[in-house]
Coordinates of C-alpha atoms and ligand atoms in Angstrom, one line a residue:
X278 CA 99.7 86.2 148.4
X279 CA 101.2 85.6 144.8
X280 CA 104.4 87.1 146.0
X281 CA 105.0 84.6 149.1
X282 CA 104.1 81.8 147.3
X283 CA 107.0 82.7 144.1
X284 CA 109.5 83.2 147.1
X285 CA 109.4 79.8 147.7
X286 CA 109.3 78.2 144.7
X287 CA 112.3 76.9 143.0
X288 CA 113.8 78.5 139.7
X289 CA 112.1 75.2 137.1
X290 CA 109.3 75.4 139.1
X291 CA 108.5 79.5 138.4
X292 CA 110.1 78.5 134.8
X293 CA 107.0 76.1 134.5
X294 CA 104.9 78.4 136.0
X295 CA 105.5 81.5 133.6
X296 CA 105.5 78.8 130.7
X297 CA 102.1 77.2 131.2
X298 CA 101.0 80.9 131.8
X299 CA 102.6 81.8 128.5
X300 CA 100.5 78.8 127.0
X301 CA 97.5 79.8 128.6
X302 CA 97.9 83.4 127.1
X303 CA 96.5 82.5 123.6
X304 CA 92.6 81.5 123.8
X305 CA 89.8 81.9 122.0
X306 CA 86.0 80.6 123.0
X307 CA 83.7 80.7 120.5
X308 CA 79.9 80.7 121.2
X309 CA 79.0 78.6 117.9
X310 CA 75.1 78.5 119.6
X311 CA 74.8 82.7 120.0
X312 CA 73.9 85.1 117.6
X313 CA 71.3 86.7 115.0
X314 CA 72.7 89.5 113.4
X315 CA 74.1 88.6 110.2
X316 CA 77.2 90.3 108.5
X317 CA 75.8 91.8 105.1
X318 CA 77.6 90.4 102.4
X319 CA 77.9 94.0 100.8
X320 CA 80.6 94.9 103.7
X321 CA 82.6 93.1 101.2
X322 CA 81.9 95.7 98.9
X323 CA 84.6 97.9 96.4
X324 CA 84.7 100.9 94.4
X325 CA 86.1 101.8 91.3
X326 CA 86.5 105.8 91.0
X327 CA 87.9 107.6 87.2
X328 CA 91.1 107.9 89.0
X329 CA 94.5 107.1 87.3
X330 CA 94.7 103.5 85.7
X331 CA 91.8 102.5 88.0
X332 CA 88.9 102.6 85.4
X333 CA 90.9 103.5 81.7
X334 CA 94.0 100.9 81.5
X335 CA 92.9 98.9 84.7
X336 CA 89.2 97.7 84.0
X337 CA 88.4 99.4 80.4
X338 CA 90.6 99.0 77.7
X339 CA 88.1 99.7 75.2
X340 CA 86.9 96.8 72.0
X341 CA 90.2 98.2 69.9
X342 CA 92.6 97.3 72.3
X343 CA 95.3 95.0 71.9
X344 CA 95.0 93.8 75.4
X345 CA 92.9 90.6 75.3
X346 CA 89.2 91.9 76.6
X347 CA 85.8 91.2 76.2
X348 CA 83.5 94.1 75.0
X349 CA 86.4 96.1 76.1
X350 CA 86.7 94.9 79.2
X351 CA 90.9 94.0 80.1
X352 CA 89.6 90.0 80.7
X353 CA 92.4 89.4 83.1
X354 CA 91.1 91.6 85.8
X355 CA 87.2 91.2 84.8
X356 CA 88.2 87.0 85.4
X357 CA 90.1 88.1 88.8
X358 CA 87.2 90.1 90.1
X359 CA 84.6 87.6 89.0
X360 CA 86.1 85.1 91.0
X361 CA 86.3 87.8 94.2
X362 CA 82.4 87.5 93.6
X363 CA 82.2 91.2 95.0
X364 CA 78.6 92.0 96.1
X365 CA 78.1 95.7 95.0
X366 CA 80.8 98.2 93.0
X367 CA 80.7 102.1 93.8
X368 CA 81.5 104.3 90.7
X369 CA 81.8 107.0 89.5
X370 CA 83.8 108.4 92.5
X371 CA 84.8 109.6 94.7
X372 CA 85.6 113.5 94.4
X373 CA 85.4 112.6 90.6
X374 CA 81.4 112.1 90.8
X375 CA 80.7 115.7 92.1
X376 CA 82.1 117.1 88.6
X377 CA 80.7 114.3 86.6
X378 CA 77.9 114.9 84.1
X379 CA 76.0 111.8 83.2
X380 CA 74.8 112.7 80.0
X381 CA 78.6 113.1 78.4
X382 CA 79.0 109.2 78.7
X383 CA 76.2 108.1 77.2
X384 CA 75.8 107.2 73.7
X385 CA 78.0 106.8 70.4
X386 CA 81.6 107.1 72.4
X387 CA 82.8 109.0 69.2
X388 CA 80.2 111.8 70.0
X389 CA 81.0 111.9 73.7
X390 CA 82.5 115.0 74.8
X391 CA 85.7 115.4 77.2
X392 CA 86.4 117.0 80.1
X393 CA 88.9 117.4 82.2
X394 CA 89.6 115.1 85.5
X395 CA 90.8 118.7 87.7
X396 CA 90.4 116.3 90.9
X397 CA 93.1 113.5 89.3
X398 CA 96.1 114.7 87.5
X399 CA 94.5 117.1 85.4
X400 CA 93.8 114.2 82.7
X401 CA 91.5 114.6 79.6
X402 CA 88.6 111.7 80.2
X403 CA 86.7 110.6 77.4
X404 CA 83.9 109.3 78.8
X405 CA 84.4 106.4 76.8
X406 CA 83.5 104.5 79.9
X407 CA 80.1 105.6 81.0
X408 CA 76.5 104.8 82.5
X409 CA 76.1 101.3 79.8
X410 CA 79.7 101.1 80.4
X411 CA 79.8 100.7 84.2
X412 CA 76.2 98.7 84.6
X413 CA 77.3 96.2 81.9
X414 CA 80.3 95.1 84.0
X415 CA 78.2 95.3 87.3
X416 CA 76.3 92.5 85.2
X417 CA 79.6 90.4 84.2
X418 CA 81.0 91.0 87.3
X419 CA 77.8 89.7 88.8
X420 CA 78.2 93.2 91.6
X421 CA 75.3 95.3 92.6
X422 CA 75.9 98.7 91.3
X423 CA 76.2 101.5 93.9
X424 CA 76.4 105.0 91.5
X425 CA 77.2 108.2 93.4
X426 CA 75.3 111.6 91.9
X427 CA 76.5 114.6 91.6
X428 CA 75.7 117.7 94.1
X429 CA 78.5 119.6 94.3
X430 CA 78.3 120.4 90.8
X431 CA 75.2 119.4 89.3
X432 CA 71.4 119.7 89.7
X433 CA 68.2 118.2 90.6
X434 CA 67.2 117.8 87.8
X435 CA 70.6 116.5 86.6
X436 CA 70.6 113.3 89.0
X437 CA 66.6 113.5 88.8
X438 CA 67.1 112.3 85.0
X439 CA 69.8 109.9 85.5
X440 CA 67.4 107.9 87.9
X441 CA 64.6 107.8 85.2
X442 CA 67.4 106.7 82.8
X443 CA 68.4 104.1 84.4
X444 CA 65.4 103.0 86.0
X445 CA 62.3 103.6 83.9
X446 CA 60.0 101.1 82.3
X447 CA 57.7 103.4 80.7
X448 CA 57.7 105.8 77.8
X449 CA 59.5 109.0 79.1
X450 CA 62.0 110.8 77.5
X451 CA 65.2 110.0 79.6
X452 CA 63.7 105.7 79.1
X453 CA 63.4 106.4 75.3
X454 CA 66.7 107.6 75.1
X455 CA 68.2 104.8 77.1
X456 CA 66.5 102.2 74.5
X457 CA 67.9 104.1 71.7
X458 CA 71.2 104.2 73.4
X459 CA 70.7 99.9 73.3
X460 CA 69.3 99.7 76.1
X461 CA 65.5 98.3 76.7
X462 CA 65.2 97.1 80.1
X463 CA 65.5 99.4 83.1
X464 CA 68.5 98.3 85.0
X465 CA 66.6 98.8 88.5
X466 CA 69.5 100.1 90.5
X467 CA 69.1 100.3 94.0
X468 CA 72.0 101.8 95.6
X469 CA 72.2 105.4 95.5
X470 CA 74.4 108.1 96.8
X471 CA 73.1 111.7 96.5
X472 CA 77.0 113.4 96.5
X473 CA 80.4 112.5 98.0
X474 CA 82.2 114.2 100.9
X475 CA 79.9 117.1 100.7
X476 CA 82.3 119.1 103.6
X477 CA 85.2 118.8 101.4
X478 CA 85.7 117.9 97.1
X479 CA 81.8 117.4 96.9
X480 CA 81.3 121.5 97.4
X481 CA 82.8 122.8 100.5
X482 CA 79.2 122.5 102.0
X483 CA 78.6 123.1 106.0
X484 CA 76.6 120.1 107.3
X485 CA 73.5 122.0 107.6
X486 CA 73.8 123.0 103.9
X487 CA 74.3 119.7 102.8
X488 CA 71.3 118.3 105.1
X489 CA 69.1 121.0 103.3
X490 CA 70.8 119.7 99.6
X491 CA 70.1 116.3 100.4
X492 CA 66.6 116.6 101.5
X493 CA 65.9 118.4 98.0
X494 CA 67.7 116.3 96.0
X495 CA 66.5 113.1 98.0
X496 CA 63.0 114.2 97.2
X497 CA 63.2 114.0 93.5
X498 CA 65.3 110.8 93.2
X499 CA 62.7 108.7 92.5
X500 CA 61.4 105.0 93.1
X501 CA 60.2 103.8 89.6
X502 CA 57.9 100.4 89.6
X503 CA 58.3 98.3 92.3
X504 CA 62.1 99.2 92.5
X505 CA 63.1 101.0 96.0
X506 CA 65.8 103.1 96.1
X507 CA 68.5 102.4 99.2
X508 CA 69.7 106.4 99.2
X509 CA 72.9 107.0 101.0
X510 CA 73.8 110.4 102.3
X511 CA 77.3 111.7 101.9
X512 CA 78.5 111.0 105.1
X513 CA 81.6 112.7 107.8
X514 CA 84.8 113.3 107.4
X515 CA 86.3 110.9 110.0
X516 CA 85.5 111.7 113.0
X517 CA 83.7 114.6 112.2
X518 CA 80.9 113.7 114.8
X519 CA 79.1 117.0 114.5
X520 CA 78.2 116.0 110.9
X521 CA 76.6 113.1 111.5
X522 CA 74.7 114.5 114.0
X523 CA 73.7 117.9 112.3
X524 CA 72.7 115.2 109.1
X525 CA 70.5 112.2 111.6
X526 CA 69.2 115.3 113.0
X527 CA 68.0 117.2 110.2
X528 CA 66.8 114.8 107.5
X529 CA 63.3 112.8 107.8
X530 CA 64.6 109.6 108.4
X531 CA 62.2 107.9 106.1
X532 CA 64.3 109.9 103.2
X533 CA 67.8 108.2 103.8
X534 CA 68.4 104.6 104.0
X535 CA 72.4 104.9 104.4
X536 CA 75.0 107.4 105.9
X537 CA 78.3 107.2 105.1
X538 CA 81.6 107.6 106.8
X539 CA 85.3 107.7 105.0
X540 CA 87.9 106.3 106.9
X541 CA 91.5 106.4 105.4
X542 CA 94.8 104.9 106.8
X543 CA 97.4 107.1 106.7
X544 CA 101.4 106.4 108.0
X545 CA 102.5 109.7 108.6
X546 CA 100.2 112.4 107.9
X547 CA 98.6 113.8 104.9
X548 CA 101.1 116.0 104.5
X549 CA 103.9 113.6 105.2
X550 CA 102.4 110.3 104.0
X551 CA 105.3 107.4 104.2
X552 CA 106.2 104.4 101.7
X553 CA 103.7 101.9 100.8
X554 CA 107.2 99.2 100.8
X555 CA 110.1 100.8 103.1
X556 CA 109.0 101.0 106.7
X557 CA 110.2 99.3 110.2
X558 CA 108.2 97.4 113.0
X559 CA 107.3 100.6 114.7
X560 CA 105.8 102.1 111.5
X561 CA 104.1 98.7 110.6
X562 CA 102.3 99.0 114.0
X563 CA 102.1 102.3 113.5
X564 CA 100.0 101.7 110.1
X565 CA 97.5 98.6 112.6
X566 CA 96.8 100.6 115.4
X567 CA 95.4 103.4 112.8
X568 CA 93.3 100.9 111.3
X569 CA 92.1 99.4 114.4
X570 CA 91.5 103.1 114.7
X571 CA 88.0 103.0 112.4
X572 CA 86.2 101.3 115.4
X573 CA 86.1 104.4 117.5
X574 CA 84.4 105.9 114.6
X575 CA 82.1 103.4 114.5
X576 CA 81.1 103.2 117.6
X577 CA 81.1 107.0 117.9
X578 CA 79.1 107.9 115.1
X579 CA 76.7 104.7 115.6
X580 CA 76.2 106.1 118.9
X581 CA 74.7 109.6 117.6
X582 CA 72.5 107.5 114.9
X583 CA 71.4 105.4 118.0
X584 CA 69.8 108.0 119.2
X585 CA 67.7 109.0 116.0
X586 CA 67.8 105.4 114.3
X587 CA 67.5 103.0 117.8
X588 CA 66.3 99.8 115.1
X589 CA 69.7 100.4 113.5
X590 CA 67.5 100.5 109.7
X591 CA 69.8 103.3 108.6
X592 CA 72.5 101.6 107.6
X593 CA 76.3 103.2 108.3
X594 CA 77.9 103.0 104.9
X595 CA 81.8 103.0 105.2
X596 CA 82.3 103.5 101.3
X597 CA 85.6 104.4 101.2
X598 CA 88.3 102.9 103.5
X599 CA 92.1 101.8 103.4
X600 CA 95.2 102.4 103.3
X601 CA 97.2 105.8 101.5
X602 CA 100.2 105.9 101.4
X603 CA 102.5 108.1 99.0
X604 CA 102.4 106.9 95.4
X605 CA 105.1 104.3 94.0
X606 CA 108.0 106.6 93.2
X607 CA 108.2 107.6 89.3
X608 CA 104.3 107.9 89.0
X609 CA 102.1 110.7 88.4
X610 CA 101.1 112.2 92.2
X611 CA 97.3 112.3 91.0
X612 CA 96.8 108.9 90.0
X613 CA 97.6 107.2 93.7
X614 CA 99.2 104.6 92.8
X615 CA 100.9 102.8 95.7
X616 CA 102.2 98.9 96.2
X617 CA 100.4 96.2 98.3
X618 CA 102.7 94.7 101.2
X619 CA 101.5 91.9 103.5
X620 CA 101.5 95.1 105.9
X621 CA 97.8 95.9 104.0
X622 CA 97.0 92.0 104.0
X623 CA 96.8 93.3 108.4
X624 CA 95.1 96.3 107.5
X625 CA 92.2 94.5 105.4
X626 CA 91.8 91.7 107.6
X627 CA 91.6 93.6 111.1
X628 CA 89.2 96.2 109.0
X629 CA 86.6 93.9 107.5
X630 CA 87.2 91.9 111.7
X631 CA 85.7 95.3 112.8
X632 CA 82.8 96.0 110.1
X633 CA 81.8 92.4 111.1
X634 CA 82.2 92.7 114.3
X635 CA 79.7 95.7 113.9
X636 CA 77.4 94.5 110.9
X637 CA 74.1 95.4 113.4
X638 CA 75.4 99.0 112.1
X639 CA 77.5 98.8 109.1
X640 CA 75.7 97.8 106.2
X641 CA 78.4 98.1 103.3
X642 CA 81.6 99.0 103.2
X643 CA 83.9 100.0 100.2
X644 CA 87.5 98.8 100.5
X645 CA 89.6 102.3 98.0
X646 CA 89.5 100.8 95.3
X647 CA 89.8 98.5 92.9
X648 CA 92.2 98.7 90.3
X649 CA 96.2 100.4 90.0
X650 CA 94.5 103.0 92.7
X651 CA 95.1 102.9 96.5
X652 CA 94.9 99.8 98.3
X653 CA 94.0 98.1 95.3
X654 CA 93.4 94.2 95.1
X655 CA 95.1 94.6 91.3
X656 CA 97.8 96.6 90.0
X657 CA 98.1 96.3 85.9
X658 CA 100.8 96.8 83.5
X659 CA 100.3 97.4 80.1
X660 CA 99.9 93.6 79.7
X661 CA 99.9 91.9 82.7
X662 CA 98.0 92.0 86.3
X663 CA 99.1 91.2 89.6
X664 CA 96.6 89.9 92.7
X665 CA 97.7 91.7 95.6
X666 CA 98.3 90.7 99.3
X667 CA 94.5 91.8 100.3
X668 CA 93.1 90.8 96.9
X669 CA 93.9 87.4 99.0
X670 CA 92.6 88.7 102.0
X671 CA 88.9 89.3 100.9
X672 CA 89.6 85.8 99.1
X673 CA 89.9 84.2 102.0
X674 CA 86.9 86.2 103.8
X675 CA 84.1 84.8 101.6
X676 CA 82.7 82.7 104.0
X677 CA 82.0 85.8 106.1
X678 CA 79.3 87.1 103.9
X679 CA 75.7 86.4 104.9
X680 CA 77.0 84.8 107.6
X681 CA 75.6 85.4 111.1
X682 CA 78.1 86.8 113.4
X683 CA 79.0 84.9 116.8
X684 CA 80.4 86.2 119.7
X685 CA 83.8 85.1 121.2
X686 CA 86.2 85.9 124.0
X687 CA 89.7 86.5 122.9
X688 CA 92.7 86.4 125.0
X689 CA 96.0 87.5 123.3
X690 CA 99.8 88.4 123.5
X691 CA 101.0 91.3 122.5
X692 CA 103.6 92.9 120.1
X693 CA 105.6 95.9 120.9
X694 CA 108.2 98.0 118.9
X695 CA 109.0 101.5 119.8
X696 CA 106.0 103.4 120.9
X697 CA 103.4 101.0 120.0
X698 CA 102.0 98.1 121.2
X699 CA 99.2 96.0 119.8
X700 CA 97.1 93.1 120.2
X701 CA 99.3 90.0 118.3
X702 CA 95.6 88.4 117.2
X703 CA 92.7 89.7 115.6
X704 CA 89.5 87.7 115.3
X705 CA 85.9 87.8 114.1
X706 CA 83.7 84.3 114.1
X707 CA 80.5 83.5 112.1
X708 CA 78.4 81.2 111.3
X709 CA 77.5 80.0 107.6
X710 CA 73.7 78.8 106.5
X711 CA 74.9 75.4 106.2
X712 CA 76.2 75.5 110.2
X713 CA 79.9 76.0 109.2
X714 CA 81.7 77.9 111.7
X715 CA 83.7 80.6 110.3
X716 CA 87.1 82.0 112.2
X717 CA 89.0 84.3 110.7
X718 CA 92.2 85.3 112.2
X719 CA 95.1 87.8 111.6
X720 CA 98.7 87.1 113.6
X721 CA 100.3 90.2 113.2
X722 CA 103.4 89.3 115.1
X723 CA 106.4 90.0 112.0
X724 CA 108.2 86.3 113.3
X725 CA 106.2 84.8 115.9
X726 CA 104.3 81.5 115.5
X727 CA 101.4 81.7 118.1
X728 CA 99.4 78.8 119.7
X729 CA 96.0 79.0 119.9
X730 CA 93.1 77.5 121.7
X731 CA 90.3 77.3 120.6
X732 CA 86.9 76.4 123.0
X733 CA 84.4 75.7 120.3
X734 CA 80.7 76.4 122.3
X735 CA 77.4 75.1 121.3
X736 CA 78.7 72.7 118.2
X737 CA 80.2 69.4 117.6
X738 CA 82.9 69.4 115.5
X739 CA 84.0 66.9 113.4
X740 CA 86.0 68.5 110.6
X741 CA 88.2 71.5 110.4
X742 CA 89.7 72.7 107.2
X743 CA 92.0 76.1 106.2
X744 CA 93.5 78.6 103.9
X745 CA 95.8 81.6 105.0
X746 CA 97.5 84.4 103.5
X747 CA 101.3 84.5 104.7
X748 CA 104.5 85.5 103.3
X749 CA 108.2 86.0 104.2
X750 CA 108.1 89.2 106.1
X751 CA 105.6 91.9 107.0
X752 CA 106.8 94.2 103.9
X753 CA 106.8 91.4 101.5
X754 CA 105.0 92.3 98.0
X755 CA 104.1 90.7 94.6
X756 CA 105.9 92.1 91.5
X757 CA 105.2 91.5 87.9
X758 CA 108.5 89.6 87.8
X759 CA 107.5 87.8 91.3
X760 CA 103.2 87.1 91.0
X761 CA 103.1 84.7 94.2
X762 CA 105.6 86.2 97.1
X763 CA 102.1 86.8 98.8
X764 CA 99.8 84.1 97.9
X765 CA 96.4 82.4 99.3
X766 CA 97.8 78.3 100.6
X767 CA 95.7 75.4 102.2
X768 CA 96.7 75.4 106.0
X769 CA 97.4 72.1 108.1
X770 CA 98.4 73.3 111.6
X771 CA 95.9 72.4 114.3
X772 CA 94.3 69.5 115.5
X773 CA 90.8 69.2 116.6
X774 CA 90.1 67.4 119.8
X775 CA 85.6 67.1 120.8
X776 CA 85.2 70.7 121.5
X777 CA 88.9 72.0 121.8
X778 CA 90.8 73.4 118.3
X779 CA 94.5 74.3 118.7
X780 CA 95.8 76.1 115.6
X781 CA 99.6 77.7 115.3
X782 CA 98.5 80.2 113.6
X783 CA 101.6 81.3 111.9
X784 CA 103.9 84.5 112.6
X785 CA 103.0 87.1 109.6
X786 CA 99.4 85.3 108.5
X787 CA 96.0 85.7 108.2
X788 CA 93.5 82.8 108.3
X789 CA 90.4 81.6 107.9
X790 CA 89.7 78.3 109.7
X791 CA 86.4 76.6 108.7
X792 CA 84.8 74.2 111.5
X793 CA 82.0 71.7 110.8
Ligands
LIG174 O1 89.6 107.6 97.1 C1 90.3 108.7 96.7 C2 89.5 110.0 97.2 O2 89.5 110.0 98.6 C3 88.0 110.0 96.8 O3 87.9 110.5 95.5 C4 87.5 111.0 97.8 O4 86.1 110.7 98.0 C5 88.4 110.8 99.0 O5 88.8 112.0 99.5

């Protein structure tokens, strides 16, 4: 029918036709009146592992230093993450927490024995930066802290002691040797991980090993006073499905509050990982589609804790995610140091679009990681600090957390180069406390300006305002000689009209529009 009716059309007429087609393309209803589940603000979580400059050089400097700092913390990053107002901070790794032993970073630092970081160049650590260390910059950073224990290498009793350390109010002797360390109050930590990829660095352990481990080591991390601990297993490998199951399985449910799942975006291959900076259009959708590749695991591993966990109470715990790519030519292979193009900008914002998208599920998330490590949201030089493309990104995605998450319908062009073809927009829609609606949206066509529509459902609008993150091409970067190639900027481009928002949202960008 389509066919005969094109034969007889005349060539402007099937122009118009493919054009308002072409405008039609681009549509988004929002259903501002629909939902309950609200996106847990600790999605928006990070983690900060003893991992090249990520921790010594990149958060501690220590009191001596000549770098300006504040009990020894480096004050430019402390103020940068302060104003991120992260929810929760994961330390002390990583594959670095199964060989860490609490009790060598605790107190006079002159007295505090080395050791040597095998995982991460093979560096001496002081432990100048220990327990006191990391919860007093939880407190100025205003983060819940989120400490991983040690399996693979320690003991019970090891982690057992740490807890009443740290959380103790009575007279024991862990809690009297906290207050002579300084320290009177318990700090009442509630996020817990018993180990760290437990299949792999965290001891090589088969999942039924691990679920045996966890159960022992589960049962003497203790609640102290009214304080509950949230206790995360150590979670799969990807989309090692078989774990999660042989762990939902195998543990008492009322033991575990958290699994967790590492999800890592790798260009290439782990063998053959590609530049953080150099790469074409092909490789850049190349890097997307692999991100947009973490919502099969969601969905596939929340399917097996369905089964166990149908209330969804156990939360799914992705506590280590983003993007690795080789490290920055020149720099030592075990500290991971990579650069931050506006490619990674992409990666965060379809990312934390999916963990919203599924926040009935995923309860935290913990972007790898915070400082000169990964995809970082800082990179430091000796005396200077650089925000980086998704530093803006989770900037811009504030009003996301606590927010309830709506539904929408997206309809979208597509991008193609090579091989690969992806969907140009990216969306996730919420809804603040005070009734704002929340629309975050990534464009990650390299020069196309797209027109949106925008249906707003179930609300009146009467004021839209903006922000986005854009830059001149998809591989653009900030340098230390160049701070604001990538930057967060107020956005102007729509108009609202009763119900109906159009936005060109611009080629290369990714937005948040706010609608009240
Ligand atoms: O984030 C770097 C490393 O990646 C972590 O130490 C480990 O858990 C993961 O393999």
């Amino acid at each position: 029918m389509k066919t005969i009716v094109f034969k007889g059309i005349t060539a402007l007429a099937a122009f118009l036709i493919s054009f308002i087609s072409t405008a039609q393309t681009n549509r988004l209803i929002v259903n501002a009146d629909q939902g309950s589940v609200i996106i847990n603000k600790h999605i928006y979580g990070h983690f900060a592992e003893h991992l090249g400059r990520n921790i010594y050089g990149g958060i501690w400097v220590g009191p001596d230093s000549k770098i300006p700092n504040e009990e020894g913390y480096r004050l430019d990053v402390m103020k940068a993450i302060q104003k991120l107002e992260i929810p929760n901070l994961r330390w002390p790794g990583g594959c670095f927490a199964d060989e860490y032993h609490w009790t060598d970073g605790i107190g006079n630092p002159k007295d505090r024995p080395t050791m040597i970081n095998t995982h991460w160049g093979g560096v001496v650590e002081d432990n100048s930066f220990g327990t006191h260390e990391f919860m007093n910059f939880a407190k100025k950073i205003g983060a819940e802290p989120y400490i991983t224990g040690n399996v693979g290498s320690g003991s019970v009793d090891e982690m057992s002691k740490w807890i009443e350390y740290i959380n103790f109010d009575g007279v024991s002797p862990m809690s009297n040797l906290r207050k002579r360390n300084g320290q009177d109050e318990p700090w009442n930590i509630k996020y817990w991980g018993v180990g760290n990829e437990n299949w792999g660095c965290g001891g090589n352990m088969t999942a039924e090993y691990y679920a045996n481990e966890y159960r022992r080591y589960a049962t003497y991390a203790r609640d102290y006073g009214a304080n509950k601990l949230y206790k995360i297993a150590g979670g799969a490998n990807s989309n090692d499905y078989n774990w999660t199951e042989v762990l939902m399985k195998n543990i008492p449910l009322n033991m575990m509050d958290g699994l967790s799942v590492h999800y890592y975006t790798m260009t290439g291959s782990w063998t053959d990982k590609k530049s953080a900076t150099v790469f074409d259009r092909e490789t850049y959708l190349e890097t997307l589609r692999k991100a947009a590749g973490i919502e099969e695991l969601i969905e596939r591993h929340g399917a097996i804790m369905d089964q166990y966990d149908p209330e969804k109470r156990i939360g799914m715990i992705v506590d280590e995610w983003g993007t690795w790519y080789q490290v920055e030519p020149g720099t030592n292979p075990g500290f991971l140091y990579q650069q931050n193009t506006m490619r990674d900008a992409h990666v965060a914002a379809i990312s934390l679009n999916i963990f919203n998208k599924h926040a009935d599920r995923v309860h935290m998330a913990n972007l790898a990681q915070t400082v000169n490590v990964l995809q970082a949201i800082i990179l430091t030089n000796d005396t200077d600090m650089i925000l980086t493309p998704t530093y803006h990104v989770f900037d811009l995605y504030k009003p996301h957390k606590d927010a309830t998450l709506l539904s929408h319908h997206l309809v979208t062009e597509e991008v193609s180069y090579g091989k690969e073809k992806l969907e140009a927009l990216n969306v996730s829609t919420s809804k603040s406390p005070d009734g704002t609606v929340n629309i975050s949206i990534a464009n990650i066509h390299p020069d196309k300006k797209i027109d949106l529509d925008v249906v707003l459902r179930g609300i009146s609008a009467k004021s839209v305002t903006a922000e986005y993150v854009t830059a001149p091409s998809i591989d653009s970067y900030n340098t230390f000689e160049k701070k604001e190639v990538v930057k967060k900027a107020a956005f102007k481009d729509f108009k609202l009209d009763k119900d109906n928002l159009k936005i060109a949202v611009p080629a290369n960008s990714v937005l948040m529009v706010r609608v009240k």
